PDB file of C-alpha atoms and ligand atoms in Angstrom:
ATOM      1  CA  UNK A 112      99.340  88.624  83.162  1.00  0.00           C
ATOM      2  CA  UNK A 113      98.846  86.205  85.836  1.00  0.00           C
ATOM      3  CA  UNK A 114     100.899  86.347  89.049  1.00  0.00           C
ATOM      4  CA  UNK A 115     100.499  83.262  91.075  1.00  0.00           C
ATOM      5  CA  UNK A 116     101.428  84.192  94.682  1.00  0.00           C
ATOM      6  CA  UNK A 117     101.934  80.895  95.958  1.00  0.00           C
ATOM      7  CA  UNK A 118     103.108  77.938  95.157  1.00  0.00           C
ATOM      8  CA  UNK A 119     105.431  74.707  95.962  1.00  0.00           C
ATOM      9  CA  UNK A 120     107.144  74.074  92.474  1.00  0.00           C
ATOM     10  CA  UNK A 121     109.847  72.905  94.414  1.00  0.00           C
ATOM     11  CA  UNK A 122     107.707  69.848  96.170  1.00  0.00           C
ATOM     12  CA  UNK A 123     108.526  66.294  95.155  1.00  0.00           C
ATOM     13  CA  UNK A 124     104.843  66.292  93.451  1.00  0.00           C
ATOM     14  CA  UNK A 125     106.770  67.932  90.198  1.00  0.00           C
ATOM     15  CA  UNK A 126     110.161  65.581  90.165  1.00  0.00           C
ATOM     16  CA  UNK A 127     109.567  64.203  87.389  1.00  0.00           C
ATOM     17  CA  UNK A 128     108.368  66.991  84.933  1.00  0.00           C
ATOM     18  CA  UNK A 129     108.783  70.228  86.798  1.00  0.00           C
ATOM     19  CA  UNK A 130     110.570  71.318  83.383  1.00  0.00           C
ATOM     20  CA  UNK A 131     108.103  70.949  81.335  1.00  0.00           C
ATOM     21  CA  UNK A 132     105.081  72.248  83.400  1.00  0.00           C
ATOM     22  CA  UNK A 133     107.100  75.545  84.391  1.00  0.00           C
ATOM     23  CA  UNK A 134     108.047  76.093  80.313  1.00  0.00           C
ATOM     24  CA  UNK A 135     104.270  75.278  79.735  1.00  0.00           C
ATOM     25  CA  UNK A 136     102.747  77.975  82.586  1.00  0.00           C
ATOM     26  CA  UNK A 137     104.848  80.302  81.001  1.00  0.00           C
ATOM     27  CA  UNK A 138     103.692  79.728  77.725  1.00  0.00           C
ATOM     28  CA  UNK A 139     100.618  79.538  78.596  1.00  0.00           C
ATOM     29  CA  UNK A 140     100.381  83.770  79.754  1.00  0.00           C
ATOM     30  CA  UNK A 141     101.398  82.899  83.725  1.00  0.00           C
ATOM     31  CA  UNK A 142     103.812  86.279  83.858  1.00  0.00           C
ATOM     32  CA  UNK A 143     105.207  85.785  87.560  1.00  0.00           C
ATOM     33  CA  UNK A 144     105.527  82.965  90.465  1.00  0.00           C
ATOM     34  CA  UNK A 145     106.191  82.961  94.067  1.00  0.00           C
ATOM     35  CA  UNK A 146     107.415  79.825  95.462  1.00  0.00           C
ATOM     36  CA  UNK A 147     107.000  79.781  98.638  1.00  0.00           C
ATOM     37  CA  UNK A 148     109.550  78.143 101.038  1.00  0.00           C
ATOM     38  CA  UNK A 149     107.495  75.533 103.657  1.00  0.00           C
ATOM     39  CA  UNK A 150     110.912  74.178 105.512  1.00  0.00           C
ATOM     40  CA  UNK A 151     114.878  74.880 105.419  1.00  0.00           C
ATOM     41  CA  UNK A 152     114.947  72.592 102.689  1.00  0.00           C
ATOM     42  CA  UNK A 153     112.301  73.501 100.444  1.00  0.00           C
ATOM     43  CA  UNK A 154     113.552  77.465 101.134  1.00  0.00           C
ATOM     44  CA  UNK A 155     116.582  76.523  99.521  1.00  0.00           C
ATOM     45  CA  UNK A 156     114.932  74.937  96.419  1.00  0.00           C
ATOM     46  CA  UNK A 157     112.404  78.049  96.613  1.00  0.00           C
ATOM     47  CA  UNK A 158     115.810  80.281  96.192  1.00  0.00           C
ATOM     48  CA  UNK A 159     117.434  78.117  93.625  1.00  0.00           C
ATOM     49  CA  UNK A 160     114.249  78.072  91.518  1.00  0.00           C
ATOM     50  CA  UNK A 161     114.574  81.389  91.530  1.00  0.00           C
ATOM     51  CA  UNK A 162     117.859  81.795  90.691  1.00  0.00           C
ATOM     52  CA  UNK A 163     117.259  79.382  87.857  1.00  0.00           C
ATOM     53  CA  UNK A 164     113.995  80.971  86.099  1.00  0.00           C
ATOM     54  CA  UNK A 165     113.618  85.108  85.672  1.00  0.00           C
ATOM     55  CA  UNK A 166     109.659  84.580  86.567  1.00  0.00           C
ATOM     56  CA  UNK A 167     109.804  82.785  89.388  1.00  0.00           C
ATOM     57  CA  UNK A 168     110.740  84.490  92.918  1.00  0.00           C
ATOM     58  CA  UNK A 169     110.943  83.154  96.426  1.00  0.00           C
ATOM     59  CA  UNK A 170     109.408  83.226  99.614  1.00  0.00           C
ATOM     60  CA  UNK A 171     111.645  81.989 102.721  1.00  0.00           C
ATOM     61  CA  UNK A 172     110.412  80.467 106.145  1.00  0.00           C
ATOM     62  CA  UNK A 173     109.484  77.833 107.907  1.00  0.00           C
ATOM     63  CA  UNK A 174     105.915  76.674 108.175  1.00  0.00           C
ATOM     64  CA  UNK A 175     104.383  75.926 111.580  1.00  0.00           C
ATOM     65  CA  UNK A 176     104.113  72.638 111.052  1.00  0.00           C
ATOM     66  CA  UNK A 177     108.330  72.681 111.124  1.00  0.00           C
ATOM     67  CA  UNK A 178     108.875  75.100 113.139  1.00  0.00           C
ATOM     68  CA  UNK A 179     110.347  72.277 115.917  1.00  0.00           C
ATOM     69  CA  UNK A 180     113.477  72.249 113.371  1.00  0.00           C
ATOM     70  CA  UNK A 181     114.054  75.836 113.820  1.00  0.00           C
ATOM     71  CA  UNK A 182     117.325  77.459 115.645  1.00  0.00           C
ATOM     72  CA  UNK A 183     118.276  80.921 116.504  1.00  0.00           C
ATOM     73  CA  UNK A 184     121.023  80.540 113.810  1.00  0.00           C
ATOM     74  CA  UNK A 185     118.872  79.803 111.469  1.00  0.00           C
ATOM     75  CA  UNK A 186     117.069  83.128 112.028  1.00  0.00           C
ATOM     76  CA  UNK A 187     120.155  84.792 111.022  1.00  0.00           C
ATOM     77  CA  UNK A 188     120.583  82.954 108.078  1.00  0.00           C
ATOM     78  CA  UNK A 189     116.987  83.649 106.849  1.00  0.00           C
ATOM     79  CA  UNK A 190     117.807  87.598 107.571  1.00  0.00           C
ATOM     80  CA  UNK A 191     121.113  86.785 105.566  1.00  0.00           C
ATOM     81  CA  UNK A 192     119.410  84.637 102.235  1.00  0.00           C
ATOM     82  CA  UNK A 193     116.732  87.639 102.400  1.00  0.00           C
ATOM     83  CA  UNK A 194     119.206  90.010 101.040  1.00  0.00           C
ATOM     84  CA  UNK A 195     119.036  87.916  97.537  1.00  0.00           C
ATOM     85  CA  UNK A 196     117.569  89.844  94.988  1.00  0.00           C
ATOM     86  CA  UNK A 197     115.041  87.335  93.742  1.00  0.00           C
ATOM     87  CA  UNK A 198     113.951  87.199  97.752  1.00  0.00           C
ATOM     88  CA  UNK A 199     110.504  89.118  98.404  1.00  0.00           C
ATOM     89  CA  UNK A 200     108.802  87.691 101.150  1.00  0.00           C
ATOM     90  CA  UNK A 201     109.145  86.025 104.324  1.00  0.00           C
ATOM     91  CA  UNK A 202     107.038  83.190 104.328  1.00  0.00           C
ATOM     92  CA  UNK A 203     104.713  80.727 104.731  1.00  0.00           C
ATOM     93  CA  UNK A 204     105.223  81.524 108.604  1.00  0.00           C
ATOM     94  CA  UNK A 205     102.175  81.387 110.673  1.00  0.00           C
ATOM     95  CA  UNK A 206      99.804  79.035 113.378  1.00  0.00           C
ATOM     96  CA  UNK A 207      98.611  76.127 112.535  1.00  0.00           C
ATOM     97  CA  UNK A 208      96.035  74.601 115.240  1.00  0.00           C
ATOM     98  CA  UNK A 209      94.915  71.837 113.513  1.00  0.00           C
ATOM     99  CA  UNK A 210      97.010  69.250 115.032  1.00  0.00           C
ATOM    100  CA  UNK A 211      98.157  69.183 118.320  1.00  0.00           C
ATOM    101  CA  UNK A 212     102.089  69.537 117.734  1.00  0.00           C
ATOM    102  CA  UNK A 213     103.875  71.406 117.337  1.00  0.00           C
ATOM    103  CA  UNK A 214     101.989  72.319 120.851  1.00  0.00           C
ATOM    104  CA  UNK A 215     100.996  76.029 120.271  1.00  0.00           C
ATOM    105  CA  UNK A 216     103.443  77.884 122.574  1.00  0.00           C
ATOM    106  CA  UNK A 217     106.329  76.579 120.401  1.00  0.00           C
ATOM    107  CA  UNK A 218     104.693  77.729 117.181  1.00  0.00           C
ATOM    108  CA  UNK A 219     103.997  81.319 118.595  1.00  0.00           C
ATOM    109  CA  UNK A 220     107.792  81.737 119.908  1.00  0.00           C
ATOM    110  CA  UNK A 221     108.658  80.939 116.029  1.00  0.00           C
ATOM    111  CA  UNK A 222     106.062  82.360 114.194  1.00  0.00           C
ATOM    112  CA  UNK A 223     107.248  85.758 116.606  1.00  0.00           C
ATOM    113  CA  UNK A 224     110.698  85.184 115.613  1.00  0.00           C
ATOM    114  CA  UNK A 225     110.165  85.199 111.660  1.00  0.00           C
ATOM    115  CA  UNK A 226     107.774  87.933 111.734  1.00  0.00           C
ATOM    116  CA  UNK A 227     110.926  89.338 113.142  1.00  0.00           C
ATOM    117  CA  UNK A 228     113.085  89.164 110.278  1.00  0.00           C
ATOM    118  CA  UNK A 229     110.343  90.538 107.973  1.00  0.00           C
ATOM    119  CA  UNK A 230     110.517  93.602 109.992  1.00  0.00           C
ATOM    120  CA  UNK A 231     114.306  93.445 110.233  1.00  0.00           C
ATOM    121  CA  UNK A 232     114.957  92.865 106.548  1.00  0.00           C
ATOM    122  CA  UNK A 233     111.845  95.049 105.377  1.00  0.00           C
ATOM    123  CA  UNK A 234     110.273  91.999 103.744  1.00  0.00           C
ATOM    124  CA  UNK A 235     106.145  91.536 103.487  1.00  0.00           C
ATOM    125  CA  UNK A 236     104.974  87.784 105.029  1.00  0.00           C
ATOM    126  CA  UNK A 237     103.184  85.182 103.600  1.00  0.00           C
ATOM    127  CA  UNK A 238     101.024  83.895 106.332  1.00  0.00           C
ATOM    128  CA  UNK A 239      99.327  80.642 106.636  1.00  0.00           C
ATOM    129  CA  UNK A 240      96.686  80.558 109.681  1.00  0.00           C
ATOM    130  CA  UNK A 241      94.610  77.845 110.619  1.00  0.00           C
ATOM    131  CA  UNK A 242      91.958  77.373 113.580  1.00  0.00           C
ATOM    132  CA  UNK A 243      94.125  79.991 114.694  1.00  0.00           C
ATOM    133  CA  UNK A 244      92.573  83.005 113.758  1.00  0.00           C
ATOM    134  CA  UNK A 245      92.798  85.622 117.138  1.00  0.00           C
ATOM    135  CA  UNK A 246      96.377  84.254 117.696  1.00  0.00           C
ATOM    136  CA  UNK A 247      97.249  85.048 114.357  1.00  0.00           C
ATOM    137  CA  UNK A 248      95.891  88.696 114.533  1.00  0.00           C
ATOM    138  CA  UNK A 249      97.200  89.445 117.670  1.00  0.00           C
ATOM    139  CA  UNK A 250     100.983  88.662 116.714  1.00  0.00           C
ATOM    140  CA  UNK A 251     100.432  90.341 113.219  1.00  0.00           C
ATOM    141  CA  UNK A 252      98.692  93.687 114.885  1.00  0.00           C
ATOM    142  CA  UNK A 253     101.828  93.973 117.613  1.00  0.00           C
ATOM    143  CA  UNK A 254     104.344  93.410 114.552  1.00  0.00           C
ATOM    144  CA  UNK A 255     102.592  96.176 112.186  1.00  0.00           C
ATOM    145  CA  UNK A 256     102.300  98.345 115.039  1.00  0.00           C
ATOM    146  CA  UNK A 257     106.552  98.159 115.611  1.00  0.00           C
ATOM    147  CA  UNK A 258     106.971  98.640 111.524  1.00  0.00           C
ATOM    148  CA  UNK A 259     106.922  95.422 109.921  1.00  0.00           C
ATOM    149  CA  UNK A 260     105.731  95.985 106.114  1.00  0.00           C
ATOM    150  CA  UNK A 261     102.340  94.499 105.580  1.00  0.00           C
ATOM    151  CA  UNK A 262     102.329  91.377 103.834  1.00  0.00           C
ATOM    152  CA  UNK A 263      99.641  87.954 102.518  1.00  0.00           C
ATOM    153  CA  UNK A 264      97.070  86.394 104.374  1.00  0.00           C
ATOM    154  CA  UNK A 265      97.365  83.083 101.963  1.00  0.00           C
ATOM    155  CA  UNK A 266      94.782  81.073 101.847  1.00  0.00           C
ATOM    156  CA  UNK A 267      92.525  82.732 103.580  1.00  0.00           C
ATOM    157  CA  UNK A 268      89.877  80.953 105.365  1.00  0.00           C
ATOM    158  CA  UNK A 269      88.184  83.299 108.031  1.00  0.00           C
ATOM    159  CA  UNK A 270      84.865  85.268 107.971  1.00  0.00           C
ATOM    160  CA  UNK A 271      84.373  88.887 107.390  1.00  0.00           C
ATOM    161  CA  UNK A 272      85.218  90.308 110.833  1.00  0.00           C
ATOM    162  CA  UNK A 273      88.623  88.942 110.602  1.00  0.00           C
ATOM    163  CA  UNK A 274      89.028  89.807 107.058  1.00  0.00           C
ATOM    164  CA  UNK A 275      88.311  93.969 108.076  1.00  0.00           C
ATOM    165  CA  UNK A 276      91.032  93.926 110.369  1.00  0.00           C
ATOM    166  CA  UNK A 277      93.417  92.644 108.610  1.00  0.00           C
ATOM    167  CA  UNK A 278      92.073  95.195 105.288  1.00  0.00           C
ATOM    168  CA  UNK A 279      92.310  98.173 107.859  1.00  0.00           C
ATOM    169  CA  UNK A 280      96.171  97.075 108.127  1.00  0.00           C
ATOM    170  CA  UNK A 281      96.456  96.996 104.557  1.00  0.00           C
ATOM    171  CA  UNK A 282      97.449  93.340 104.330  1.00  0.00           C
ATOM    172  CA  UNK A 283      96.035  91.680 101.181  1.00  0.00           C
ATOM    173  CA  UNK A 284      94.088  88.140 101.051  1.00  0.00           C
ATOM    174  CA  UNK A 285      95.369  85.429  98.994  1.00  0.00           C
ATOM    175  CA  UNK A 286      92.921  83.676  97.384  1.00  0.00           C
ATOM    176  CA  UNK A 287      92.673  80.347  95.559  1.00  0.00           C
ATOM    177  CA  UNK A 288      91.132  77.328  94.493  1.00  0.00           C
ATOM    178  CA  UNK A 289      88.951  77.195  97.450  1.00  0.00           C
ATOM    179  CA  UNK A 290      86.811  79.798  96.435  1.00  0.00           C
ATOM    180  CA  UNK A 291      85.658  77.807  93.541  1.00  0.00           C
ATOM    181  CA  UNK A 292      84.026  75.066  96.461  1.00  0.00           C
ATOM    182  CA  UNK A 293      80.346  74.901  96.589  1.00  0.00           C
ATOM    183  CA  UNK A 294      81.172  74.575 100.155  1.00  0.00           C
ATOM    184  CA  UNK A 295      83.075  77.996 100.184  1.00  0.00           C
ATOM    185  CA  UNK A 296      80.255  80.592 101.671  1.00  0.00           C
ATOM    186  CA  UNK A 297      82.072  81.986 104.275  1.00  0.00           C
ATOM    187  CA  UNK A 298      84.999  83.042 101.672  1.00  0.00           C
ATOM    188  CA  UNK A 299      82.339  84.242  99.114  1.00  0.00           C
ATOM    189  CA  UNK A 300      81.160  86.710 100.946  1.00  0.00           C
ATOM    190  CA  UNK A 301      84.409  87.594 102.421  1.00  0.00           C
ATOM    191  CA  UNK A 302      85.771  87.781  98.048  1.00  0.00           C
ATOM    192  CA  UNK A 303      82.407  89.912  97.693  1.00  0.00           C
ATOM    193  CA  UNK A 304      82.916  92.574 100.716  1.00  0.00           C
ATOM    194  CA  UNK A 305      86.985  93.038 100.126  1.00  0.00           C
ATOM    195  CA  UNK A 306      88.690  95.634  97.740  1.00  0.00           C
ATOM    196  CA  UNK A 307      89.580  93.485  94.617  1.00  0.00           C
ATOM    197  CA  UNK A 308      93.021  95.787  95.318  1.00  0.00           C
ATOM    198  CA  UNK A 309      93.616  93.865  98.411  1.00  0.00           C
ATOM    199  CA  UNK A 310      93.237  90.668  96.610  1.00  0.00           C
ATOM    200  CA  UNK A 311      96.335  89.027  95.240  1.00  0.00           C
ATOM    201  CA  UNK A 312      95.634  85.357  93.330  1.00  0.00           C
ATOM    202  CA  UNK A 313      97.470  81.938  94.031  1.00  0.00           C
ATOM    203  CA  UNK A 314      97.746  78.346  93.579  1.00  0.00           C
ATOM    204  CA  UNK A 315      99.855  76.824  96.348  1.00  0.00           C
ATOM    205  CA  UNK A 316      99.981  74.291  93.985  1.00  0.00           C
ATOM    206  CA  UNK A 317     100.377  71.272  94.125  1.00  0.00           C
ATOM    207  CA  UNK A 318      97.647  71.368  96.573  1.00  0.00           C
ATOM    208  CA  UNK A 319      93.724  72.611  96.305  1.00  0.00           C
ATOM    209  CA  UNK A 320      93.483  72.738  92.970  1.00  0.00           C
ATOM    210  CA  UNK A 321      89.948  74.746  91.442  1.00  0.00           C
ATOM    211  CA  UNK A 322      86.921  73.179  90.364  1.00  0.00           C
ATOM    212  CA  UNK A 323      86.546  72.006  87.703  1.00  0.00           C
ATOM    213  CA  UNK A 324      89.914  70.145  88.781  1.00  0.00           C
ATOM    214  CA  UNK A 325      89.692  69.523  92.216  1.00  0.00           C
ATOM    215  CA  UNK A 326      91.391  66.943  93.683  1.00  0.00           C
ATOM    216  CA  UNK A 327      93.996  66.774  90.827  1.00  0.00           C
ATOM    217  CA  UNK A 328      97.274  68.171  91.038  1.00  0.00           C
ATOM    218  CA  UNK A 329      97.495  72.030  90.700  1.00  0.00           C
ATOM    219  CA  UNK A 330      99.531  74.315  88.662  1.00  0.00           C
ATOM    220  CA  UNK A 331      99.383  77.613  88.203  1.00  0.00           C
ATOM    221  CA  UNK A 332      97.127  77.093  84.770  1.00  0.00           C
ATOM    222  CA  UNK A 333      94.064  76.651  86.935  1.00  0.00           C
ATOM    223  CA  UNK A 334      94.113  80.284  88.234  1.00  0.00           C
ATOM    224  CA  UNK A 335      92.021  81.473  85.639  1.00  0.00           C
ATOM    225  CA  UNK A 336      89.174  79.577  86.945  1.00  0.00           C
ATOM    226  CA  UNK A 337      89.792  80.950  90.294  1.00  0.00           C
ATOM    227  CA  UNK A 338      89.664  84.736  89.074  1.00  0.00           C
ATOM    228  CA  UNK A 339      86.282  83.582  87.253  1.00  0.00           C
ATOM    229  CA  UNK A 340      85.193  82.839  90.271  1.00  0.00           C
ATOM    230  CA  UNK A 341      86.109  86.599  91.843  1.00  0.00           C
ATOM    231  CA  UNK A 342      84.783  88.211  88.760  1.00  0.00           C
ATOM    232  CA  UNK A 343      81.230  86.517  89.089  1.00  0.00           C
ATOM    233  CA  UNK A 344      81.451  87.764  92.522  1.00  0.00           C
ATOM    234  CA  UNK A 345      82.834  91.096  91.947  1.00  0.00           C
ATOM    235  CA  UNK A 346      80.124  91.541  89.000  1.00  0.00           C
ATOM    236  CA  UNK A 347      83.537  92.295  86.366  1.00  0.00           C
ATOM    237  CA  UNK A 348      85.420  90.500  83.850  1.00  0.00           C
ATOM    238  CA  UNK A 349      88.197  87.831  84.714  1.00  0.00           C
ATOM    239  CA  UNK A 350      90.502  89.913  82.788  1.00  0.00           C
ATOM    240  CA  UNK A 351      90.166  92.631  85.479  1.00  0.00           C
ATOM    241  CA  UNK A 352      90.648  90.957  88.092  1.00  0.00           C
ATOM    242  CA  UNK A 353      93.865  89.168  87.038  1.00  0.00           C
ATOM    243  CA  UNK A 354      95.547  92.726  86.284  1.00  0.00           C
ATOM    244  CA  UNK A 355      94.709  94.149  89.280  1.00  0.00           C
ATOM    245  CA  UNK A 356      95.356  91.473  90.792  1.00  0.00           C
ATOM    246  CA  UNK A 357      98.518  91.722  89.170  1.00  0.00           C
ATOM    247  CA  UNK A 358      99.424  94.975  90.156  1.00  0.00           C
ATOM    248  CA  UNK A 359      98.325  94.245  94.070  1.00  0.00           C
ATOM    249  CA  UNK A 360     100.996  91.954  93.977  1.00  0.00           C
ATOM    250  CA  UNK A 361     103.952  93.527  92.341  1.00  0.00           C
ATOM    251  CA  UNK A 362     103.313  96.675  94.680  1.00  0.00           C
ATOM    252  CA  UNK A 363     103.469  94.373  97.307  1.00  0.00           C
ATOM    253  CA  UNK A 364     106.269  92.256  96.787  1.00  0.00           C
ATOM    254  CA  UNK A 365     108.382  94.189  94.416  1.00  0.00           C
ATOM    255  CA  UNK A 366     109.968  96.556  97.087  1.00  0.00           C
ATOM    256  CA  UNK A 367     113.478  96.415  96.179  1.00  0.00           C
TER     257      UNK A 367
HETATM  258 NI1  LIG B 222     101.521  76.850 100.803  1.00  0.00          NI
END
């Protein structure tokens, strides 16, 4: 069955039939969800989702892009809401260059402090890096190294060399609608020289959405085209990839 790692189902894109599109992905053979928390807010509607639906789970954390909200009781709280039972990751946490603010410094100091309470609570991440890449690596390798459990690179949008290291830490690569871009060489061959067991799928719908869809908004229906895409890469069948795919994930994120 299809796990989608990440996605938003609690983002204002689905207010008006978020009902009906999560009772039609799980008709439709999507087995499992992560939503993935962006900001306090959305964390909380990440947690209630999951509280709501027995296939969907949450992620919790704040996204660099939000990271200026961010207190030091709120790091308690996150430690507090991970002891939830449909809680398995910390995330999406990470660096995001892209724009200028938050300035960088201030994203490291909270990006540090969430990576934090993964280790703490014994959670796996869900990272989102951009333009960011040896920052990124550097924080991740010091926080492996003091025993935080591995976790997602989501989205991932580096070449090969910083794919390896992240492999050699066991981390897994999330991987999504981009790979079915014409435009997407640098994440073919990075699909083709990974272990398909350090591949997990996702949407992070409602964004990015797969050919032949781009540009609309996404739902976790679309991933079969993206695990086409690994398949044709891979040289297997779709089918594989989706189970082990599967299985990557629940060994990651099912710890409790
Ligand atoms: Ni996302």
């Amino acid at each position: 069955m299809i796990f989608d790692t990440h996605a938003h189902y609690d983002d204002e894109a689905y207010e008006e039939d978020r009902e009906d599109i999560l009772k039609l992905i799980r008709q439709d053979g999507v087995g499992l969800v992560t939503d993935v928390g962006a900001t306090i807010a959305s964390t909380k509607k990440a947690v209630a989702l999951s509280e709501q639906y027995d296939f969907i789970y949450a992620a919790i954390g704040v996204h660099p892009e939000g990271v200026e909200e961010l207190t030091a009781q709120d790091m308690d709280w996150l430690c507090e809401l991970a002891k939830r039972e449909k809680v398995v990751a910390i995330g999406e946490i990470g660096l995001d260059y892209y724009y200028e603010d938050p300035k960088r410094d201030i994203q490291k100091i909270w990006f540090r402090k969430q990576l934090e309470v993964a280790r703490k609570t014994g959670l796996p991440v869900v990272i989102h890096s951009r333009d960011a890449a040896r920052d990124t690596l550097e924080l991740v390798k010091e926080c492996m190294k003091e025993g935080m459990h591995g976790g997602i690179i989501h989205c991932f949008s580096y070449g090969k060399e910083i794919a390896r290291e992240y492999l050699n830490m066991g981390l897994y690569l999330g991987i999504g609608g981009v790979v079915t871009f014409k435009s997407a060489k640098k994440l073919k061959e990075v699909v083709e020289y990974a272990p398909l067991e350090q591949l997990v799928l996702e949407t992070d719908s409602p964004y990015l959405s797969p050919e032949p869809n781009r540009g609309k908004r996404n739902s976790s229906l679309n991933l079969p085209y993206v695990a086409a895409m690994i398949a044709e890469l891979k040289g297997i069948s779709g089918e594989e990839v989706i189970a082990v795919a599967e299985e990557n994930a629940k060994r990651l994120l099912f710890r409790k």
